[in-house]
Amino acid sequence: MTTNSIRPPHDLFEPCGVTEPYVSRMANRLHRTLDSLFGRLALLVIVVLLLSHFAGYALFRLEGDQMQARYAVEEAVFLVDAVRQHIASTPNLPLPSRVRVVELLSATVPPLPTHTDTPFSRFLDAVRERMPPGTEVRVGKLGKAPPTLWVHQSGDRDWIVVPLQPLGGPRPLENTVLWLTLIFVSAVMAGLFAAWQLQQPLRSLASAVTRFGRGQPVPPVTERGPRELRQLTHGFNQMVQEVARTENDRAVMLAGVAHDLKTPLARLRLRAEMMDEVKVRDGVVRDVDSMTHIVEQFLVFAHDGADRSEAVEVDAQCERVVRSYRAVGEGAARVLTDLKAGPGFLLPAATLDRILSNLLDNAHAYGAPPVMVATTRTSMGYTLSVQDNGGGIAAQDLINASRPFVRLDPARGGSGHSGLGLTIVERLVRRAGGEWELGNHDGRGLRILMSFPLASIPAPILLAPLVPEALG
């Protein structure tokens, strides 16, 4: 008895040369993040908060210095006026310890300032503007000792010396930077939370739009967020309901007509086979077979349900389908395969069979051998392609090739075809979570390239190994 081995998940298959460097993966992830709505809102919030914090800090420092200078000027003018009034009203009372009166010709009078563009020179100019005209103002003891202000008005016999409010330099940055950092981090967190709250309903709506574009079932999207976003979501839900109702009516009508035609076609074939004349009988049988094929295509096209068949390995299933096609298809011997995707490439069996049968029939009817069925593994997922070596499709007709009930002349001149083959393939690919590309490859033949990202690949069924003890 053979034992079943556990098959690892498909995303663990990583062929050589496919793994991207770590730095490249991080760069791609960062690009995807910044390209999203949340990333752009977060970047906008951070930039705006940085600019506002820097501008506020610069304004705070500038206004703080100016306020300190104005306060020092007002305090000095007030002290000088108070001392003058004290001397005039009560000359016998002693002055405060830090206030004194110096004779006009004393040797201790400080000299005039030599630099005119210093904080003290600007301070002295401001004090002079607040004093009566002709007032002389000087600053004494500009060392480690606290500075003093010397004031002499015209008519005074002495210098009035008062303590000066020191004009300190800018305050230390430690406390200011700490508080600014805390405020900035709190504001960024609040902004990111608001951006995340706005992004969530948009992400749900974008996911629903993607599913709707692929023809997959779309449940109603919850209406949340700002008023405009709720209106958009409500309109999308109504559109999905109307489209689903129209599609259902169309599918029921088409399926009913096709189903009702199967019985008279079967009777017609039976009567044709009972004809005596061989040529007439063969012609009628061929026509009935063509009509039966069209009816079957109608039924497949009208089928709108999800594929619940078991997921199979695409490479193995492609080999089986091609082998069967070679055996039963007339003139279909030259169908080649180039299957390199590996066992991680899985698709629902019924979906894969319908895709391959429609594409092989299309290539056999309108292309030229050899027909190539190929699979490969890419950094983003897997690809499946079918290519023939015929004349291809004119560039102006490529956009209409996958539309339902469209036949391209003269290429679509055969019988037994309804113009639904490529339409069915496109619908099946999108329902499976993939994308397709229709075009002429290298100037020869039509190629249908189907890409399936890793997220769309169904997970394989893990089978536990049969333990000999359990077999008893």
GROMACS .gro file of C-alpha atoms in nm:
model
  472
    1MET     CA    1   0.000   0.000   0.000
    2THR     CA    2   0.131   0.340  -0.092
    3THR     CA    3   0.137   0.619   0.165
    4ASN     CA    4   0.007   0.966   0.103
    5SER     CA    5   0.247   1.247   0.180
    6ILE     CA    6   0.149   1.588   0.304
    7ARG     CA    7   0.160   1.842   0.028
    8PRO     CA    8   0.292   2.180   0.142
    9PRO     CA    9   0.091   2.494   0.065
   10HIS     CA   10   0.129   2.640  -0.280
   11ASP     CA   11   0.301   2.954  -0.161
   12LEU     CA   12   0.596   2.749  -0.032
   13PHE     CA   13   0.698   2.653  -0.384
   14GLU     CA   14   0.965   2.907  -0.472
   15PRO     CA   15   1.173   2.816  -0.777
   16CYS     CA   16   1.527   2.943  -0.812
   17GLY     CA   17   1.561   3.290  -0.956
   18VAL     CA   18   1.211   3.400  -0.850
   19THR     CA   19   1.273   3.513  -0.491
   20GLU     CA   20   1.326   3.888  -0.482
   21PRO     CA   21   1.594   4.042  -0.261
   22TYR     CA   22   1.480   4.159   0.079
   23VAL     CA   23   1.546   4.524   0.001
   24SER     CA   24   1.347   4.503  -0.321
   25ARG     CA   25   1.052   4.342  -0.143
   26MET     CA   26   1.059   4.609   0.125
   27ALA     CA   27   1.074   4.881  -0.140
   28ASN     CA   28   0.776   4.730  -0.324
   29ARG     CA   29   0.581   4.701   0.000
   30LEU     CA   30   0.657   5.063   0.089
   31HIS     CA   31   0.552   5.174  -0.261
   32ARG     CA   32   0.222   4.986  -0.231
   33THR     CA   33   0.162   5.140   0.112
   34LEU     CA   34   0.230   5.495  -0.006
   35ASP     CA   35   0.021   5.436  -0.318
   36SER     CA   36  -0.286   5.352  -0.108
   37LEU     CA   37  -0.533   5.606   0.029
   38PHE     CA   38  -0.419   5.537   0.385
   39GLY     CA   39  -0.053   5.586   0.290
   40ARG     CA   40  -0.116   5.917   0.119
   41LEU     CA   41  -0.337   6.045   0.399
   42ALA     CA   42  -0.076   5.940   0.656
   43LEU     CA   43   0.200   6.115   0.460
   44LEU     CA   44  -0.014   6.428   0.429
   45VAL     CA   45  -0.091   6.428   0.803
   46ILE     CA   46   0.276   6.389   0.897
   47VAL     CA   47   0.396   6.661   0.659
   48VAL     CA   48   0.125   6.909   0.769
   49LEU     CA   49   0.194   6.844   1.137
   50LEU     CA   50   0.569   6.883   1.089
   51LEU     CA   51   0.526   7.213   0.910
   52SER     CA   52   0.278   7.344   1.166
   53HIS     CA   53   0.499   7.239   1.460
   54PHE     CA   54   0.812   7.396   1.317
   55ALA     CA   55   0.626   7.716   1.228
   56GLY     CA   56   0.465   7.730   1.574
   57TYR     CA   57   0.798   7.667   1.748
   58ALA     CA   58   0.975   7.940   1.549
   59LEU     CA   59   0.691   8.185   1.619
   60PHE     CA   60   0.695   8.094   1.987
   61ARG     CA   61   1.069   8.155   2.016
   62LEU     CA   62   1.051   8.487   1.830
   63GLU     CA   63   0.752   8.618   2.024
   64GLY     CA   64   0.901   8.499   2.352
   65ASP     CA   65   1.222   8.694   2.300
   66GLN     CA   66   1.031   9.007   2.200
   67MET     CA   67   0.799   8.980   2.498
   68GLN     CA   68   1.097   8.941   2.733
   69ALA     CA   69   1.263   9.253   2.585
   70ARG     CA   70   0.944   9.460   2.615
   71TYR     CA   71   0.893   9.347   2.975
   72ALA     CA   72   1.251   9.442   3.066
   73VAL     CA   73   1.207   9.789   2.910
   74GLU     CA   74   0.880   9.854   3.094
   75GLU     CA   75   1.027   9.733   3.424
   76ALA     CA   76   1.335   9.958   3.389
   77VAL     CA   77   1.126  10.265   3.306
   78PHE     CA   78   0.895  10.196   3.601
   79LEU     CA   79   1.187  10.162   3.846
   80VAL     CA   80   1.351  10.483   3.726
   81ASP     CA   81   1.024  10.678   3.765
   82ALA     CA   82   0.968  10.529   4.109
   83VAL     CA   83   1.316  10.625   4.227
   84ARG     CA   84   1.282  10.979   4.094
   85GLN     CA   85   0.947  11.023   4.274
   86HIS     CA   86   1.098  10.880   4.594
   87ILE     CA   87   1.389  11.126   4.582
   88ALA     CA   88   1.156  11.416   4.511
   89SER     CA   89   0.902  11.338   4.782
   90THR     CA   90   1.107  11.177   5.063
   91PRO     CA   91   1.473  11.262   5.012
   92ASN     CA   92   1.565  11.170   5.371
   93LEU     CA   93   1.448  10.807   5.347
   94PRO     CA   94   1.705  10.550   5.235
   95LEU     CA   95   1.677  10.384   4.895
   96PRO     CA   96   1.645  10.006   4.845
   97SER     CA   97   1.972   9.812   4.856
   98ARG     CA   98   2.002   9.759   4.480
   99VAL     CA   99   1.902  10.115   4.391
  100ARG     CA  100   2.142  10.404   4.435
  101VAL     CA  101   2.218  10.758   4.324
  102VAL     CA  102   2.562  10.845   4.180
  103GLU     CA  103   2.702  11.190   4.131
  104LEU     CA  104   2.704  11.320   3.778
  105LEU     CA  105   3.082  11.347   3.750
  106SER     CA  106   3.165  11.025   3.934
  107ALA     CA  107   3.444  10.810   3.799
  108THR     CA  108   3.228  10.502   3.816
  109VAL     CA  109   2.990  10.613   3.543
  110PRO     CA  110   3.003  10.350   3.267
  111PRO     CA  111   3.118  10.461   2.926
  112LEU     CA  112   2.900  10.487   2.620
  113PRO     CA  113   2.850  10.154   2.437
  114THR     CA  114   3.088  10.101   2.149
  115HIS     CA  115   2.879   9.843   1.961
  116THR     CA  116   2.549   9.961   1.821
  117ASP     CA  117   2.411   9.621   1.712
  118THR     CA  118   2.396   9.423   2.036
  119PRO     CA  119   2.097   9.318   2.249
  120PHE     CA  120   2.190   9.582   2.511
  121SER     CA  121   2.224   9.859   2.253
  122ARG     CA  122   1.880   9.778   2.115
  123PHE     CA  123   1.753   9.763   2.472
  124LEU     CA  124   1.899  10.106   2.549
  125ASP     CA  125   1.740  10.251   2.236
  126ALA     CA  126   1.403  10.117   2.347
  127VAL     CA  127   1.449  10.271   2.697
  128ARG     CA  128   1.544  10.609   2.548
  129GLU     CA  129   1.225  10.604   2.340
  130ARG     CA  130   1.024  10.563   2.660
  131MET     CA  131   1.211  10.843   2.842
  132PRO     CA  132   1.181  11.224   2.792
  133PRO     CA  133   1.394  11.371   2.514
  134GLY     CA  134   1.759  11.428   2.610
  135THR     CA  135   1.774  11.141   2.856
  136GLU     CA  136   2.108  10.962   2.868
  137VAL     CA  137   2.102  10.588   2.925
  138ARG     CA  138   2.393  10.351   2.987
  139VAL     CA  139   2.451   9.997   3.108
  140GLY     CA  140   2.707   9.913   3.375
  141LYS     CA  141   2.893   9.595   3.484
  142LEU     CA  142   2.847   9.373   3.179
  143GLY     CA  143   3.030   9.080   3.331
  144LYS     CA  144   2.934   8.796   3.559
  145ALA     CA  145   2.766   9.044   3.797
  146PRO     CA  146   2.404   9.145   3.728
  147PRO     CA  147   2.392   9.447   3.495
  148THR     CA  148   2.264   9.786   3.608
  149LEU     CA  149   2.088  10.064   3.422
  150TRP     CA  150   2.221  10.418   3.455
  151VAL     CA  151   1.973  10.694   3.367
  152HIS     CA  152   2.026  11.072   3.365
  153GLN     CA  153   1.757  11.312   3.252
  154SER     CA  154   1.819  11.673   3.165
  155GLY     CA  155   1.794  11.878   3.488
  156ASP     CA  156   1.895  11.590   3.718
  157ARG     CA  157   2.198  11.636   3.940
  158ASP     CA  158   2.278  11.264   3.972
  159TRP     CA  159   2.266  10.935   3.790
  160ILE     CA  160   1.987  10.701   3.893
  161VAL     CA  161   2.114  10.344   3.904
  162VAL     CA  162   1.858  10.060   3.909
  163PRO     CA  163   1.894   9.682   3.864
  164LEU     CA  164   1.836   9.556   3.514
  165GLN     CA  165   1.629   9.255   3.421
  166PRO     CA  166   1.882   9.025   3.257
  167LEU     CA  167   1.820   8.954   2.891
  168GLY     CA  168   1.893   8.582   2.880
  169GLY     CA  169   1.955   8.383   2.566
  170PRO     CA  170   1.714   8.133   2.423
  171ARG     CA  171   1.574   7.883   2.666
  172PRO     CA  172   1.717   7.527   2.665
  173LEU     CA  173   1.572   7.307   2.394
  174GLU     CA  174   1.536   6.990   2.603
  175ASN     CA  175   1.199   7.065   2.762
  176THR     CA  176   1.063   7.239   2.455
  177VAL     CA  177   1.163   6.955   2.220
  178LEU     CA  178   1.021   6.697   2.461
  179TRP     CA  179   0.682   6.866   2.476
  180LEU     CA  180   0.676   6.930   2.102
  181THR     CA  181   0.760   6.564   2.040
  182LEU     CA  182   0.480   6.444   2.268
  183ILE     CA  183   0.230   6.678   2.105
  184PHE     CA  184   0.348   6.577   1.756
  185VAL     CA  185   0.326   6.202   1.826
  186SER     CA  186  -0.022   6.240   1.977
  187ALA     CA  187  -0.140   6.445   1.680
  188VAL     CA  188   0.008   6.194   1.431
  189MET     CA  189  -0.162   5.902   1.607
  190ALA     CA  190  -0.495   6.085   1.603
  191GLY     CA  191  -0.450   6.175   1.235
  192LEU     CA  192  -0.356   5.818   1.139
  193PHE     CA  193  -0.658   5.683   1.325
  194ALA     CA  194  -0.883   5.927   1.138
  195ALA     CA  195  -0.722   5.827   0.807
  196TRP     CA  196  -0.768   5.458   0.891
  197GLN     CA  197  -1.134   5.518   0.978
  198LEU     CA  198  -1.183   5.687   0.639
  199GLN     CA  199  -0.993   5.419   0.450
  200GLN     CA  200  -1.182   5.116   0.582
  201PRO     CA  201  -1.515   5.180   0.404
  202LEU     CA  202  -1.327   5.271   0.085
  203ARG     CA  203  -1.129   4.946   0.104
  204SER     CA  204  -1.449   4.745   0.146
  205LEU     CA  205  -1.604   4.927  -0.148
  206ALA     CA  206  -1.294   4.875  -0.365
  207SER     CA  207  -1.293   4.502  -0.282
  208ALA     CA  208  -1.662   4.479  -0.373
  209VAL     CA  209  -1.599   4.662  -0.702
  210THR     CA  210  -1.318   4.417  -0.785
  211ARG     CA  211  -1.542   4.118  -0.715
  212PHE     CA  212  -1.821   4.274  -0.920
  213GLY     CA  213  -1.585   4.334  -1.213
  214ARG     CA  214  -1.483   3.968  -1.207
  215GLY     CA  215  -1.841   3.848  -1.207
  216GLN     CA  216  -1.822   3.707  -0.854
  217PRO     CA  217  -2.107   3.731  -0.602
  218VAL     CA  218  -2.106   4.067  -0.422
  219PRO     CA  219  -2.284   4.094  -0.084
  220PRO     CA  220  -2.420   4.437   0.008
  221VAL     CA  221  -2.148   4.671   0.131
  222THR     CA  222  -2.206   4.830   0.471
  223GLU     CA  223  -2.287   5.199   0.433
  224ARG     CA  224  -2.055   5.389   0.667
  225GLY     CA  225  -1.821   5.685   0.668
  226PRO     CA  226  -1.888   6.045   0.554
  227ARG     CA  227  -2.215   6.134   0.382
  228GLU     CA  228  -2.067   6.133   0.032
  229LEU     CA  229  -1.912   5.791   0.090
  230ARG     CA  230  -2.240   5.653   0.226
  231GLN     CA  231  -2.419   5.785  -0.082
  232LEU     CA  232  -2.159   5.624  -0.308
  233THR     CA  233  -2.190   5.290  -0.128
  234HIS     CA  234  -2.569   5.306  -0.142
  235GLY     CA  235  -2.559   5.375  -0.515
  236PHE     CA  236  -2.317   5.086  -0.570
  237ASN     CA  237  -2.540   4.846  -0.376
  238GLN     CA  238  -2.841   4.951  -0.583
  239MET     CA  239  -2.644   4.909  -0.906
  240VAL     CA  240  -2.530   4.558  -0.804
  241GLN     CA  241  -2.888   4.460  -0.723
  242GLU     CA  242  -3.020   4.590  -1.054
  243VAL     CA  243  -2.741   4.423  -1.254
  244ALA     CA  244  -2.791   4.095  -1.065
  245ARG     CA  245  -3.164   4.107  -1.131
  246THR     CA  246  -3.108   4.176  -1.500
  247GLU     CA  247  -2.844   3.903  -1.528
  248ASN     CA  248  -3.069   3.656  -1.353
  249ASP     CA  249  -3.360   3.734  -1.585
  250ARG     CA  250  -3.133   3.703  -1.889
  251ALA     CA  251  -2.980   3.379  -1.765
  252VAL     CA  252  -3.321   3.227  -1.689
  253MET     CA  253  -3.453   3.325  -2.032
  254LEU     CA  254  -3.144   3.200  -2.217
  255ALA     CA  255  -3.123   2.878  -2.018
  256GLY     CA  256  -3.494   2.812  -2.069
  257VAL     CA  257  -3.474   2.860  -2.444
  258ALA     CA  258  -3.160   2.646  -2.471
  259HIS     CA  259  -3.307   2.373  -2.254
  260ASP     CA  260  -3.631   2.365  -2.451
  261LEU     CA  261  -3.435   2.330  -2.776
  262LYS     CA  262  -3.246   2.020  -2.663
  263THR     CA  263  -3.545   1.788  -2.688
  264PRO     CA  264  -3.650   1.877  -3.045
  265LEU     CA  265  -3.284   1.866  -3.152
  266ALA     CA  266  -3.254   1.514  -3.014
  267ARG     CA  267  -3.568   1.406  -3.204
  268LEU     CA  268  -3.439   1.577  -3.517
  269ARG     CA  269  -3.110   1.388  -3.496
  270LEU     CA  270  -3.289   1.058  -3.443
  271ARG     CA  271  -3.504   1.115  -3.751
  272ALA     CA  272  -3.200   1.225  -3.953
  273GLU     CA  273  -3.016   0.903  -3.872
  274MET     CA  274  -3.315   0.707  -4.008
  275MET     CA  275  -3.283   0.866  -4.352
  276ASP     CA  276  -3.185   0.641  -4.639
  277GLU     CA  277  -2.983   0.888  -4.843
  278VAL     CA  278  -2.637   0.904  -4.692
  279LYS     CA  279  -2.537   1.253  -4.809
  280VAL     CA  280  -2.857   1.416  -4.686
  281ARG     CA  281  -2.838   1.224  -4.360
  282ASP     CA  282  -2.476   1.328  -4.292
  283GLY     CA  283  -2.552   1.691  -4.372
  284VAL     CA  284  -2.853   1.701  -4.141
  285VAL     CA  285  -2.656   1.527  -3.863
  286ARG     CA  286  -2.377   1.783  -3.894
  287ASP     CA  287  -2.626   2.068  -3.875
  288VAL     CA  288  -2.793   1.916  -3.571
  289ASP     CA  289  -2.455   1.868  -3.401
  290SER     CA  290  -2.371   2.232  -3.469
  291MET     CA  291  -2.701   2.346  -3.323
  292THR     CA  292  -2.650   2.120  -3.021
  293HIS     CA  293  -2.306   2.272  -2.965
  294ILE     CA  294  -2.454   2.622  -2.979
  295VAL     CA  295  -2.724   2.526  -2.730
  296GLU     CA  296  -2.461   2.384  -2.493
  297GLN     CA  297  -2.265   2.709  -2.522
  298PHE     CA  298  -2.581   2.901  -2.435
  299LEU     CA  299  -2.626   2.688  -2.125
  300VAL     CA  300  -2.265   2.741  -2.015
  301PHE     CA  301  -2.292   3.114  -2.078
  302ALA     CA  302  -2.617   3.136  -1.881
  303HIS     CA  303  -2.468   2.945  -1.588
  304ASP     CA  304  -2.381   3.209  -1.326
  305GLY     CA  305  -2.308   3.001  -1.020
  306ALA     CA  306  -1.975   2.962  -0.844
  307ASP     CA  307  -1.761   2.663  -0.935
  308ARG     CA  308  -1.761   2.427  -0.636
  309SER     CA  309  -1.559   2.151  -0.799
  310GLU     CA  310  -1.237   2.027  -0.642
  311ALA     CA  311  -0.917   2.220  -0.709
  312VAL     CA  312  -0.669   2.024  -0.923
  313GLU     CA  313  -0.310   2.076  -1.032
  314VAL     CA  314  -0.320   2.277  -1.352
  315ASP     CA  315  -0.014   2.114  -1.511
  316ALA     CA  316  -0.147   1.761  -1.463
  317GLN     CA  317  -0.499   1.852  -1.574
  318CYS     CA  318  -0.368   2.032  -1.884
  319GLU     CA  319  -0.173   1.720  -1.980
  320ARG     CA  320  -0.482   1.503  -1.940
  321VAL     CA  321  -0.708   1.739  -2.137
  322VAL     CA  322  -0.455   1.773  -2.420
  323ARG     CA  323  -0.409   1.397  -2.433
  324SER     CA  324  -0.785   1.344  -2.456
  325TYR     CA  325  -0.814   1.617  -2.719
  326ARG     CA  326  -0.549   1.450  -2.932
  327ALA     CA  327  -0.732   1.122  -2.908
  328VAL     CA  328  -1.081   1.240  -3.004
  329GLY     CA  329  -1.021   1.562  -3.197
  330GLU     CA  330  -0.988   1.525  -3.569
  331GLY     CA  331  -0.671   1.693  -3.691
  332ALA     CA  332  -0.580   1.798  -3.337
  333ALA     CA  333  -0.270   1.583  -3.301
  334ARG     CA  334  -0.031   1.878  -3.303
  335VAL     CA  335  -0.115   2.018  -2.962
  336LEU     CA  336   0.202   2.077  -2.762
  337THR     CA  337   0.254   2.150  -2.394
  338ASP     CA  338   0.513   2.348  -2.200
  339LEU     CA  339   0.406   2.308  -1.836
  340LYS     CA  340   0.644   2.467  -1.585
  341ALA     CA  341   0.415   2.607  -1.314
  342GLY     CA  342   0.463   2.323  -1.067
  343PRO     CA  343   0.222   2.154  -0.829
  344GLY     CA  344   0.137   2.481  -0.651
  345PHE     CA  345  -0.081   2.604  -0.942
  346LEU     CA  346  -0.437   2.493  -0.858
  347LEU     CA  347  -0.772   2.578  -1.018
  348PRO     CA  348  -1.124   2.432  -0.988
  349ALA     CA  349  -1.148   2.130  -1.218
  350ALA     CA  350  -1.470   2.231  -1.397
  351THR     CA  351  -1.345   2.586  -1.460
  352LEU     CA  352  -1.012   2.463  -1.599
  353ASP     CA  353  -1.180   2.204  -1.825
  354ARG     CA  354  -1.418   2.462  -1.971
  355ILE     CA  355  -1.136   2.711  -2.031
  356LEU     CA  356  -0.916   2.458  -2.208
  357SER     CA  357  -1.194   2.302  -2.415
  358ASN     CA  358  -1.316   2.640  -2.541
  359LEU     CA  359  -0.967   2.764  -2.625
  360LEU     CA  360  -0.859   2.441  -2.795
  361ASP     CA  361  -1.180   2.434  -2.998
  362ASN     CA  362  -1.125   2.797  -3.094
  363ALA     CA  363  -0.762   2.734  -3.194
  364HIS     CA  364  -0.857   2.423  -3.393
  365ALA     CA  365  -1.140   2.601  -3.575
  366TYR     CA  366  -0.970   2.931  -3.659
  367GLY     CA  367  -0.597   2.889  -3.598
  368ALA     CA  368  -0.324   2.669  -3.735
  369PRO     CA  369  -0.108   2.401  -3.573
  370PRO     CA  370   0.087   2.361  -3.363
  371VAL     CA  371  -0.118   2.480  -3.067
  372MET     CA  372   0.085   2.545  -2.752
  373VAL     CA  373  -0.055   2.511  -2.399
  374ALA     CA  374   0.193   2.659  -2.150
  375THR     CA  375   0.208   2.737  -1.778
  376THR     CA  376   0.471   2.917  -1.575
  377ARG     CA  377   0.543   3.052  -1.227
  378THR     CA  378   0.609   3.424  -1.181
  379SER     CA  379   0.698   3.643  -0.886
  380MET     CA  380   0.332   3.751  -0.856
  381GLY     CA  381   0.159   3.417  -0.920
  382TYR     CA  382   0.100   3.183  -1.215
  383THR     CA  383   0.014   3.210  -1.585
  384LEU     CA  384  -0.170   2.983  -1.827
  385SER     CA  385  -0.157   3.050  -2.201
  386VAL     CA  386  -0.294   2.893  -2.518
  387GLN     CA  387  -0.145   2.999  -2.851
  388ASP     CA  388  -0.194   2.887  -3.209
  389ASN     CA  389   0.005   2.966  -3.522
  390GLY     CA  390  -0.272   3.094  -3.744
  391GLY     CA  391  -0.333   3.436  -3.887
  392GLY     CA  392  -0.447   3.586  -3.556
  393ILE     CA  393  -0.706   3.862  -3.525
  394ALA     CA  394  -0.685   4.207  -3.674
  395ALA     CA  395  -0.587   4.476  -3.424
  396GLN     CA  396  -0.911   4.668  -3.469
  397ASP     CA  397  -1.112   4.350  -3.395
  398LEU     CA  398  -0.933   4.249  -3.073
  399ILE     CA  399  -1.157   4.467  -2.857
  400ASN     CA  400  -1.470   4.293  -2.992
  401ALA     CA  401  -1.333   3.939  -2.988
  402SER     CA  402  -1.453   3.862  -2.634
  403ARG     CA  403  -1.796   4.022  -2.665
  404PRO     CA  404  -2.087   3.779  -2.658
  405PHE     CA  405  -2.252   3.676  -2.987
  406VAL     CA  406  -1.984   3.856  -3.193
  407ARG     CA  407  -1.839   3.673  -3.494
  408LEU     CA  408  -1.534   3.817  -3.663
  409ASP     CA  409  -1.541   3.781  -4.039
  410PRO     CA  410  -1.386   3.621  -4.230
  411ALA     CA  411  -1.218   3.431  -3.947
  412ARG     CA  412  -1.549   3.335  -3.787
  413GLY     CA  413  -1.699   3.187  -4.099
  414GLY     CA  414  -1.748   2.833  -3.970
  415SER     CA  415  -2.067   2.672  -3.852
  416GLY     CA  416  -2.160   2.551  -3.509
  417HIS     CA  417  -2.029   2.854  -3.326
  418SER     CA  418  -2.228   3.117  -3.139
  419GLY     CA  419  -1.956   3.372  -3.069
  420LEU     CA  420  -1.953   3.282  -2.697
  421GLY     CA  421  -1.629   3.084  -2.666
  422LEU     CA  422  -1.393   3.367  -2.570
  423THR     CA  423  -1.666   3.539  -2.368
  424ILE     CA  424  -1.708   3.225  -2.158
  425VAL     CA  425  -1.332   3.198  -2.109
  426GLU     CA  426  -1.303   3.560  -1.995
  427ARG     CA  427  -1.588   3.517  -1.749
  428LEU     CA  428  -1.442   3.195  -1.606
  429VAL     CA  429  -1.097   3.349  -1.566
  430ARG     CA  430  -1.232   3.652  -1.383
  431ARG     CA  431  -1.447   3.439  -1.157
  432ALA     CA  432  -1.139   3.240  -1.065
  433GLY     CA  433  -0.970   3.564  -0.955
  434GLY     CA  434  -0.745   3.604  -1.259
  435GLU     CA  435  -0.695   3.843  -1.547
  436TRP     CA  436  -0.661   3.766  -1.915
  437GLU     CA  437  -0.489   3.926  -2.213
  438LEU     CA  438  -0.593   3.863  -2.572
  439GLY     CA  439  -0.353   3.945  -2.852
  440ASN     CA  440  -0.139   3.833  -3.143
  441HIS     CA  441   0.192   3.694  -3.019
  442ASP     CA  442   0.511   3.783  -3.209
  443GLY     CA  443   0.312   3.858  -3.523
  444ARG     CA  444   0.184   3.502  -3.560
  445GLY     CA  445  -0.117   3.334  -3.409
  446LEU     CA  446  -0.359   3.431  -3.137
  447ARG     CA  447  -0.248   3.398  -2.775
  448ILE     CA  448  -0.471   3.408  -2.470
  449LEU     CA  449  -0.258   3.477  -2.161
  450MET     CA  450  -0.430   3.421  -1.826
  451SER     CA  451  -0.263   3.546  -1.506
  452PHE     CA  452  -0.363   3.426  -1.160
  453PRO     CA  453  -0.214   3.602  -0.852
  454LEU     CA  454  -0.115   3.395  -0.552
  455ALA     CA  455  -0.410   3.529  -0.352
  456SER     CA  456  -0.657   3.376  -0.602
  457ILE     CA  457  -0.511   3.023  -0.594
  458PRO     CA  458  -0.720   2.788  -0.377
  459ALA     CA  459  -0.533   2.620  -0.094
  460PRO     CA  460  -0.451   2.252  -0.152
  461ILE     CA  461  -0.619   1.982   0.054
  462LEU     CA  462  -0.372   1.848   0.308
  463LEU     CA  463  -0.389   1.475   0.353
  464ALA     CA  464  -0.250   1.318   0.668
  465PRO     CA  465   0.001   1.038   0.606
  466LEU     CA  466  -0.123   0.687   0.666
  467VAL     CA  467   0.053   0.557   0.974
  468PRO     CA  468   0.123   0.177   0.957
  469GLU     CA  469   0.003   0.131   1.318
  470ALA     CA  470  -0.331   0.288   1.224
  471LEU     CA  471  -0.385   0.036   0.949
  472GLY     CA  472  -0.394  -0.243   1.204
   0.00000   0.00000   0.00000
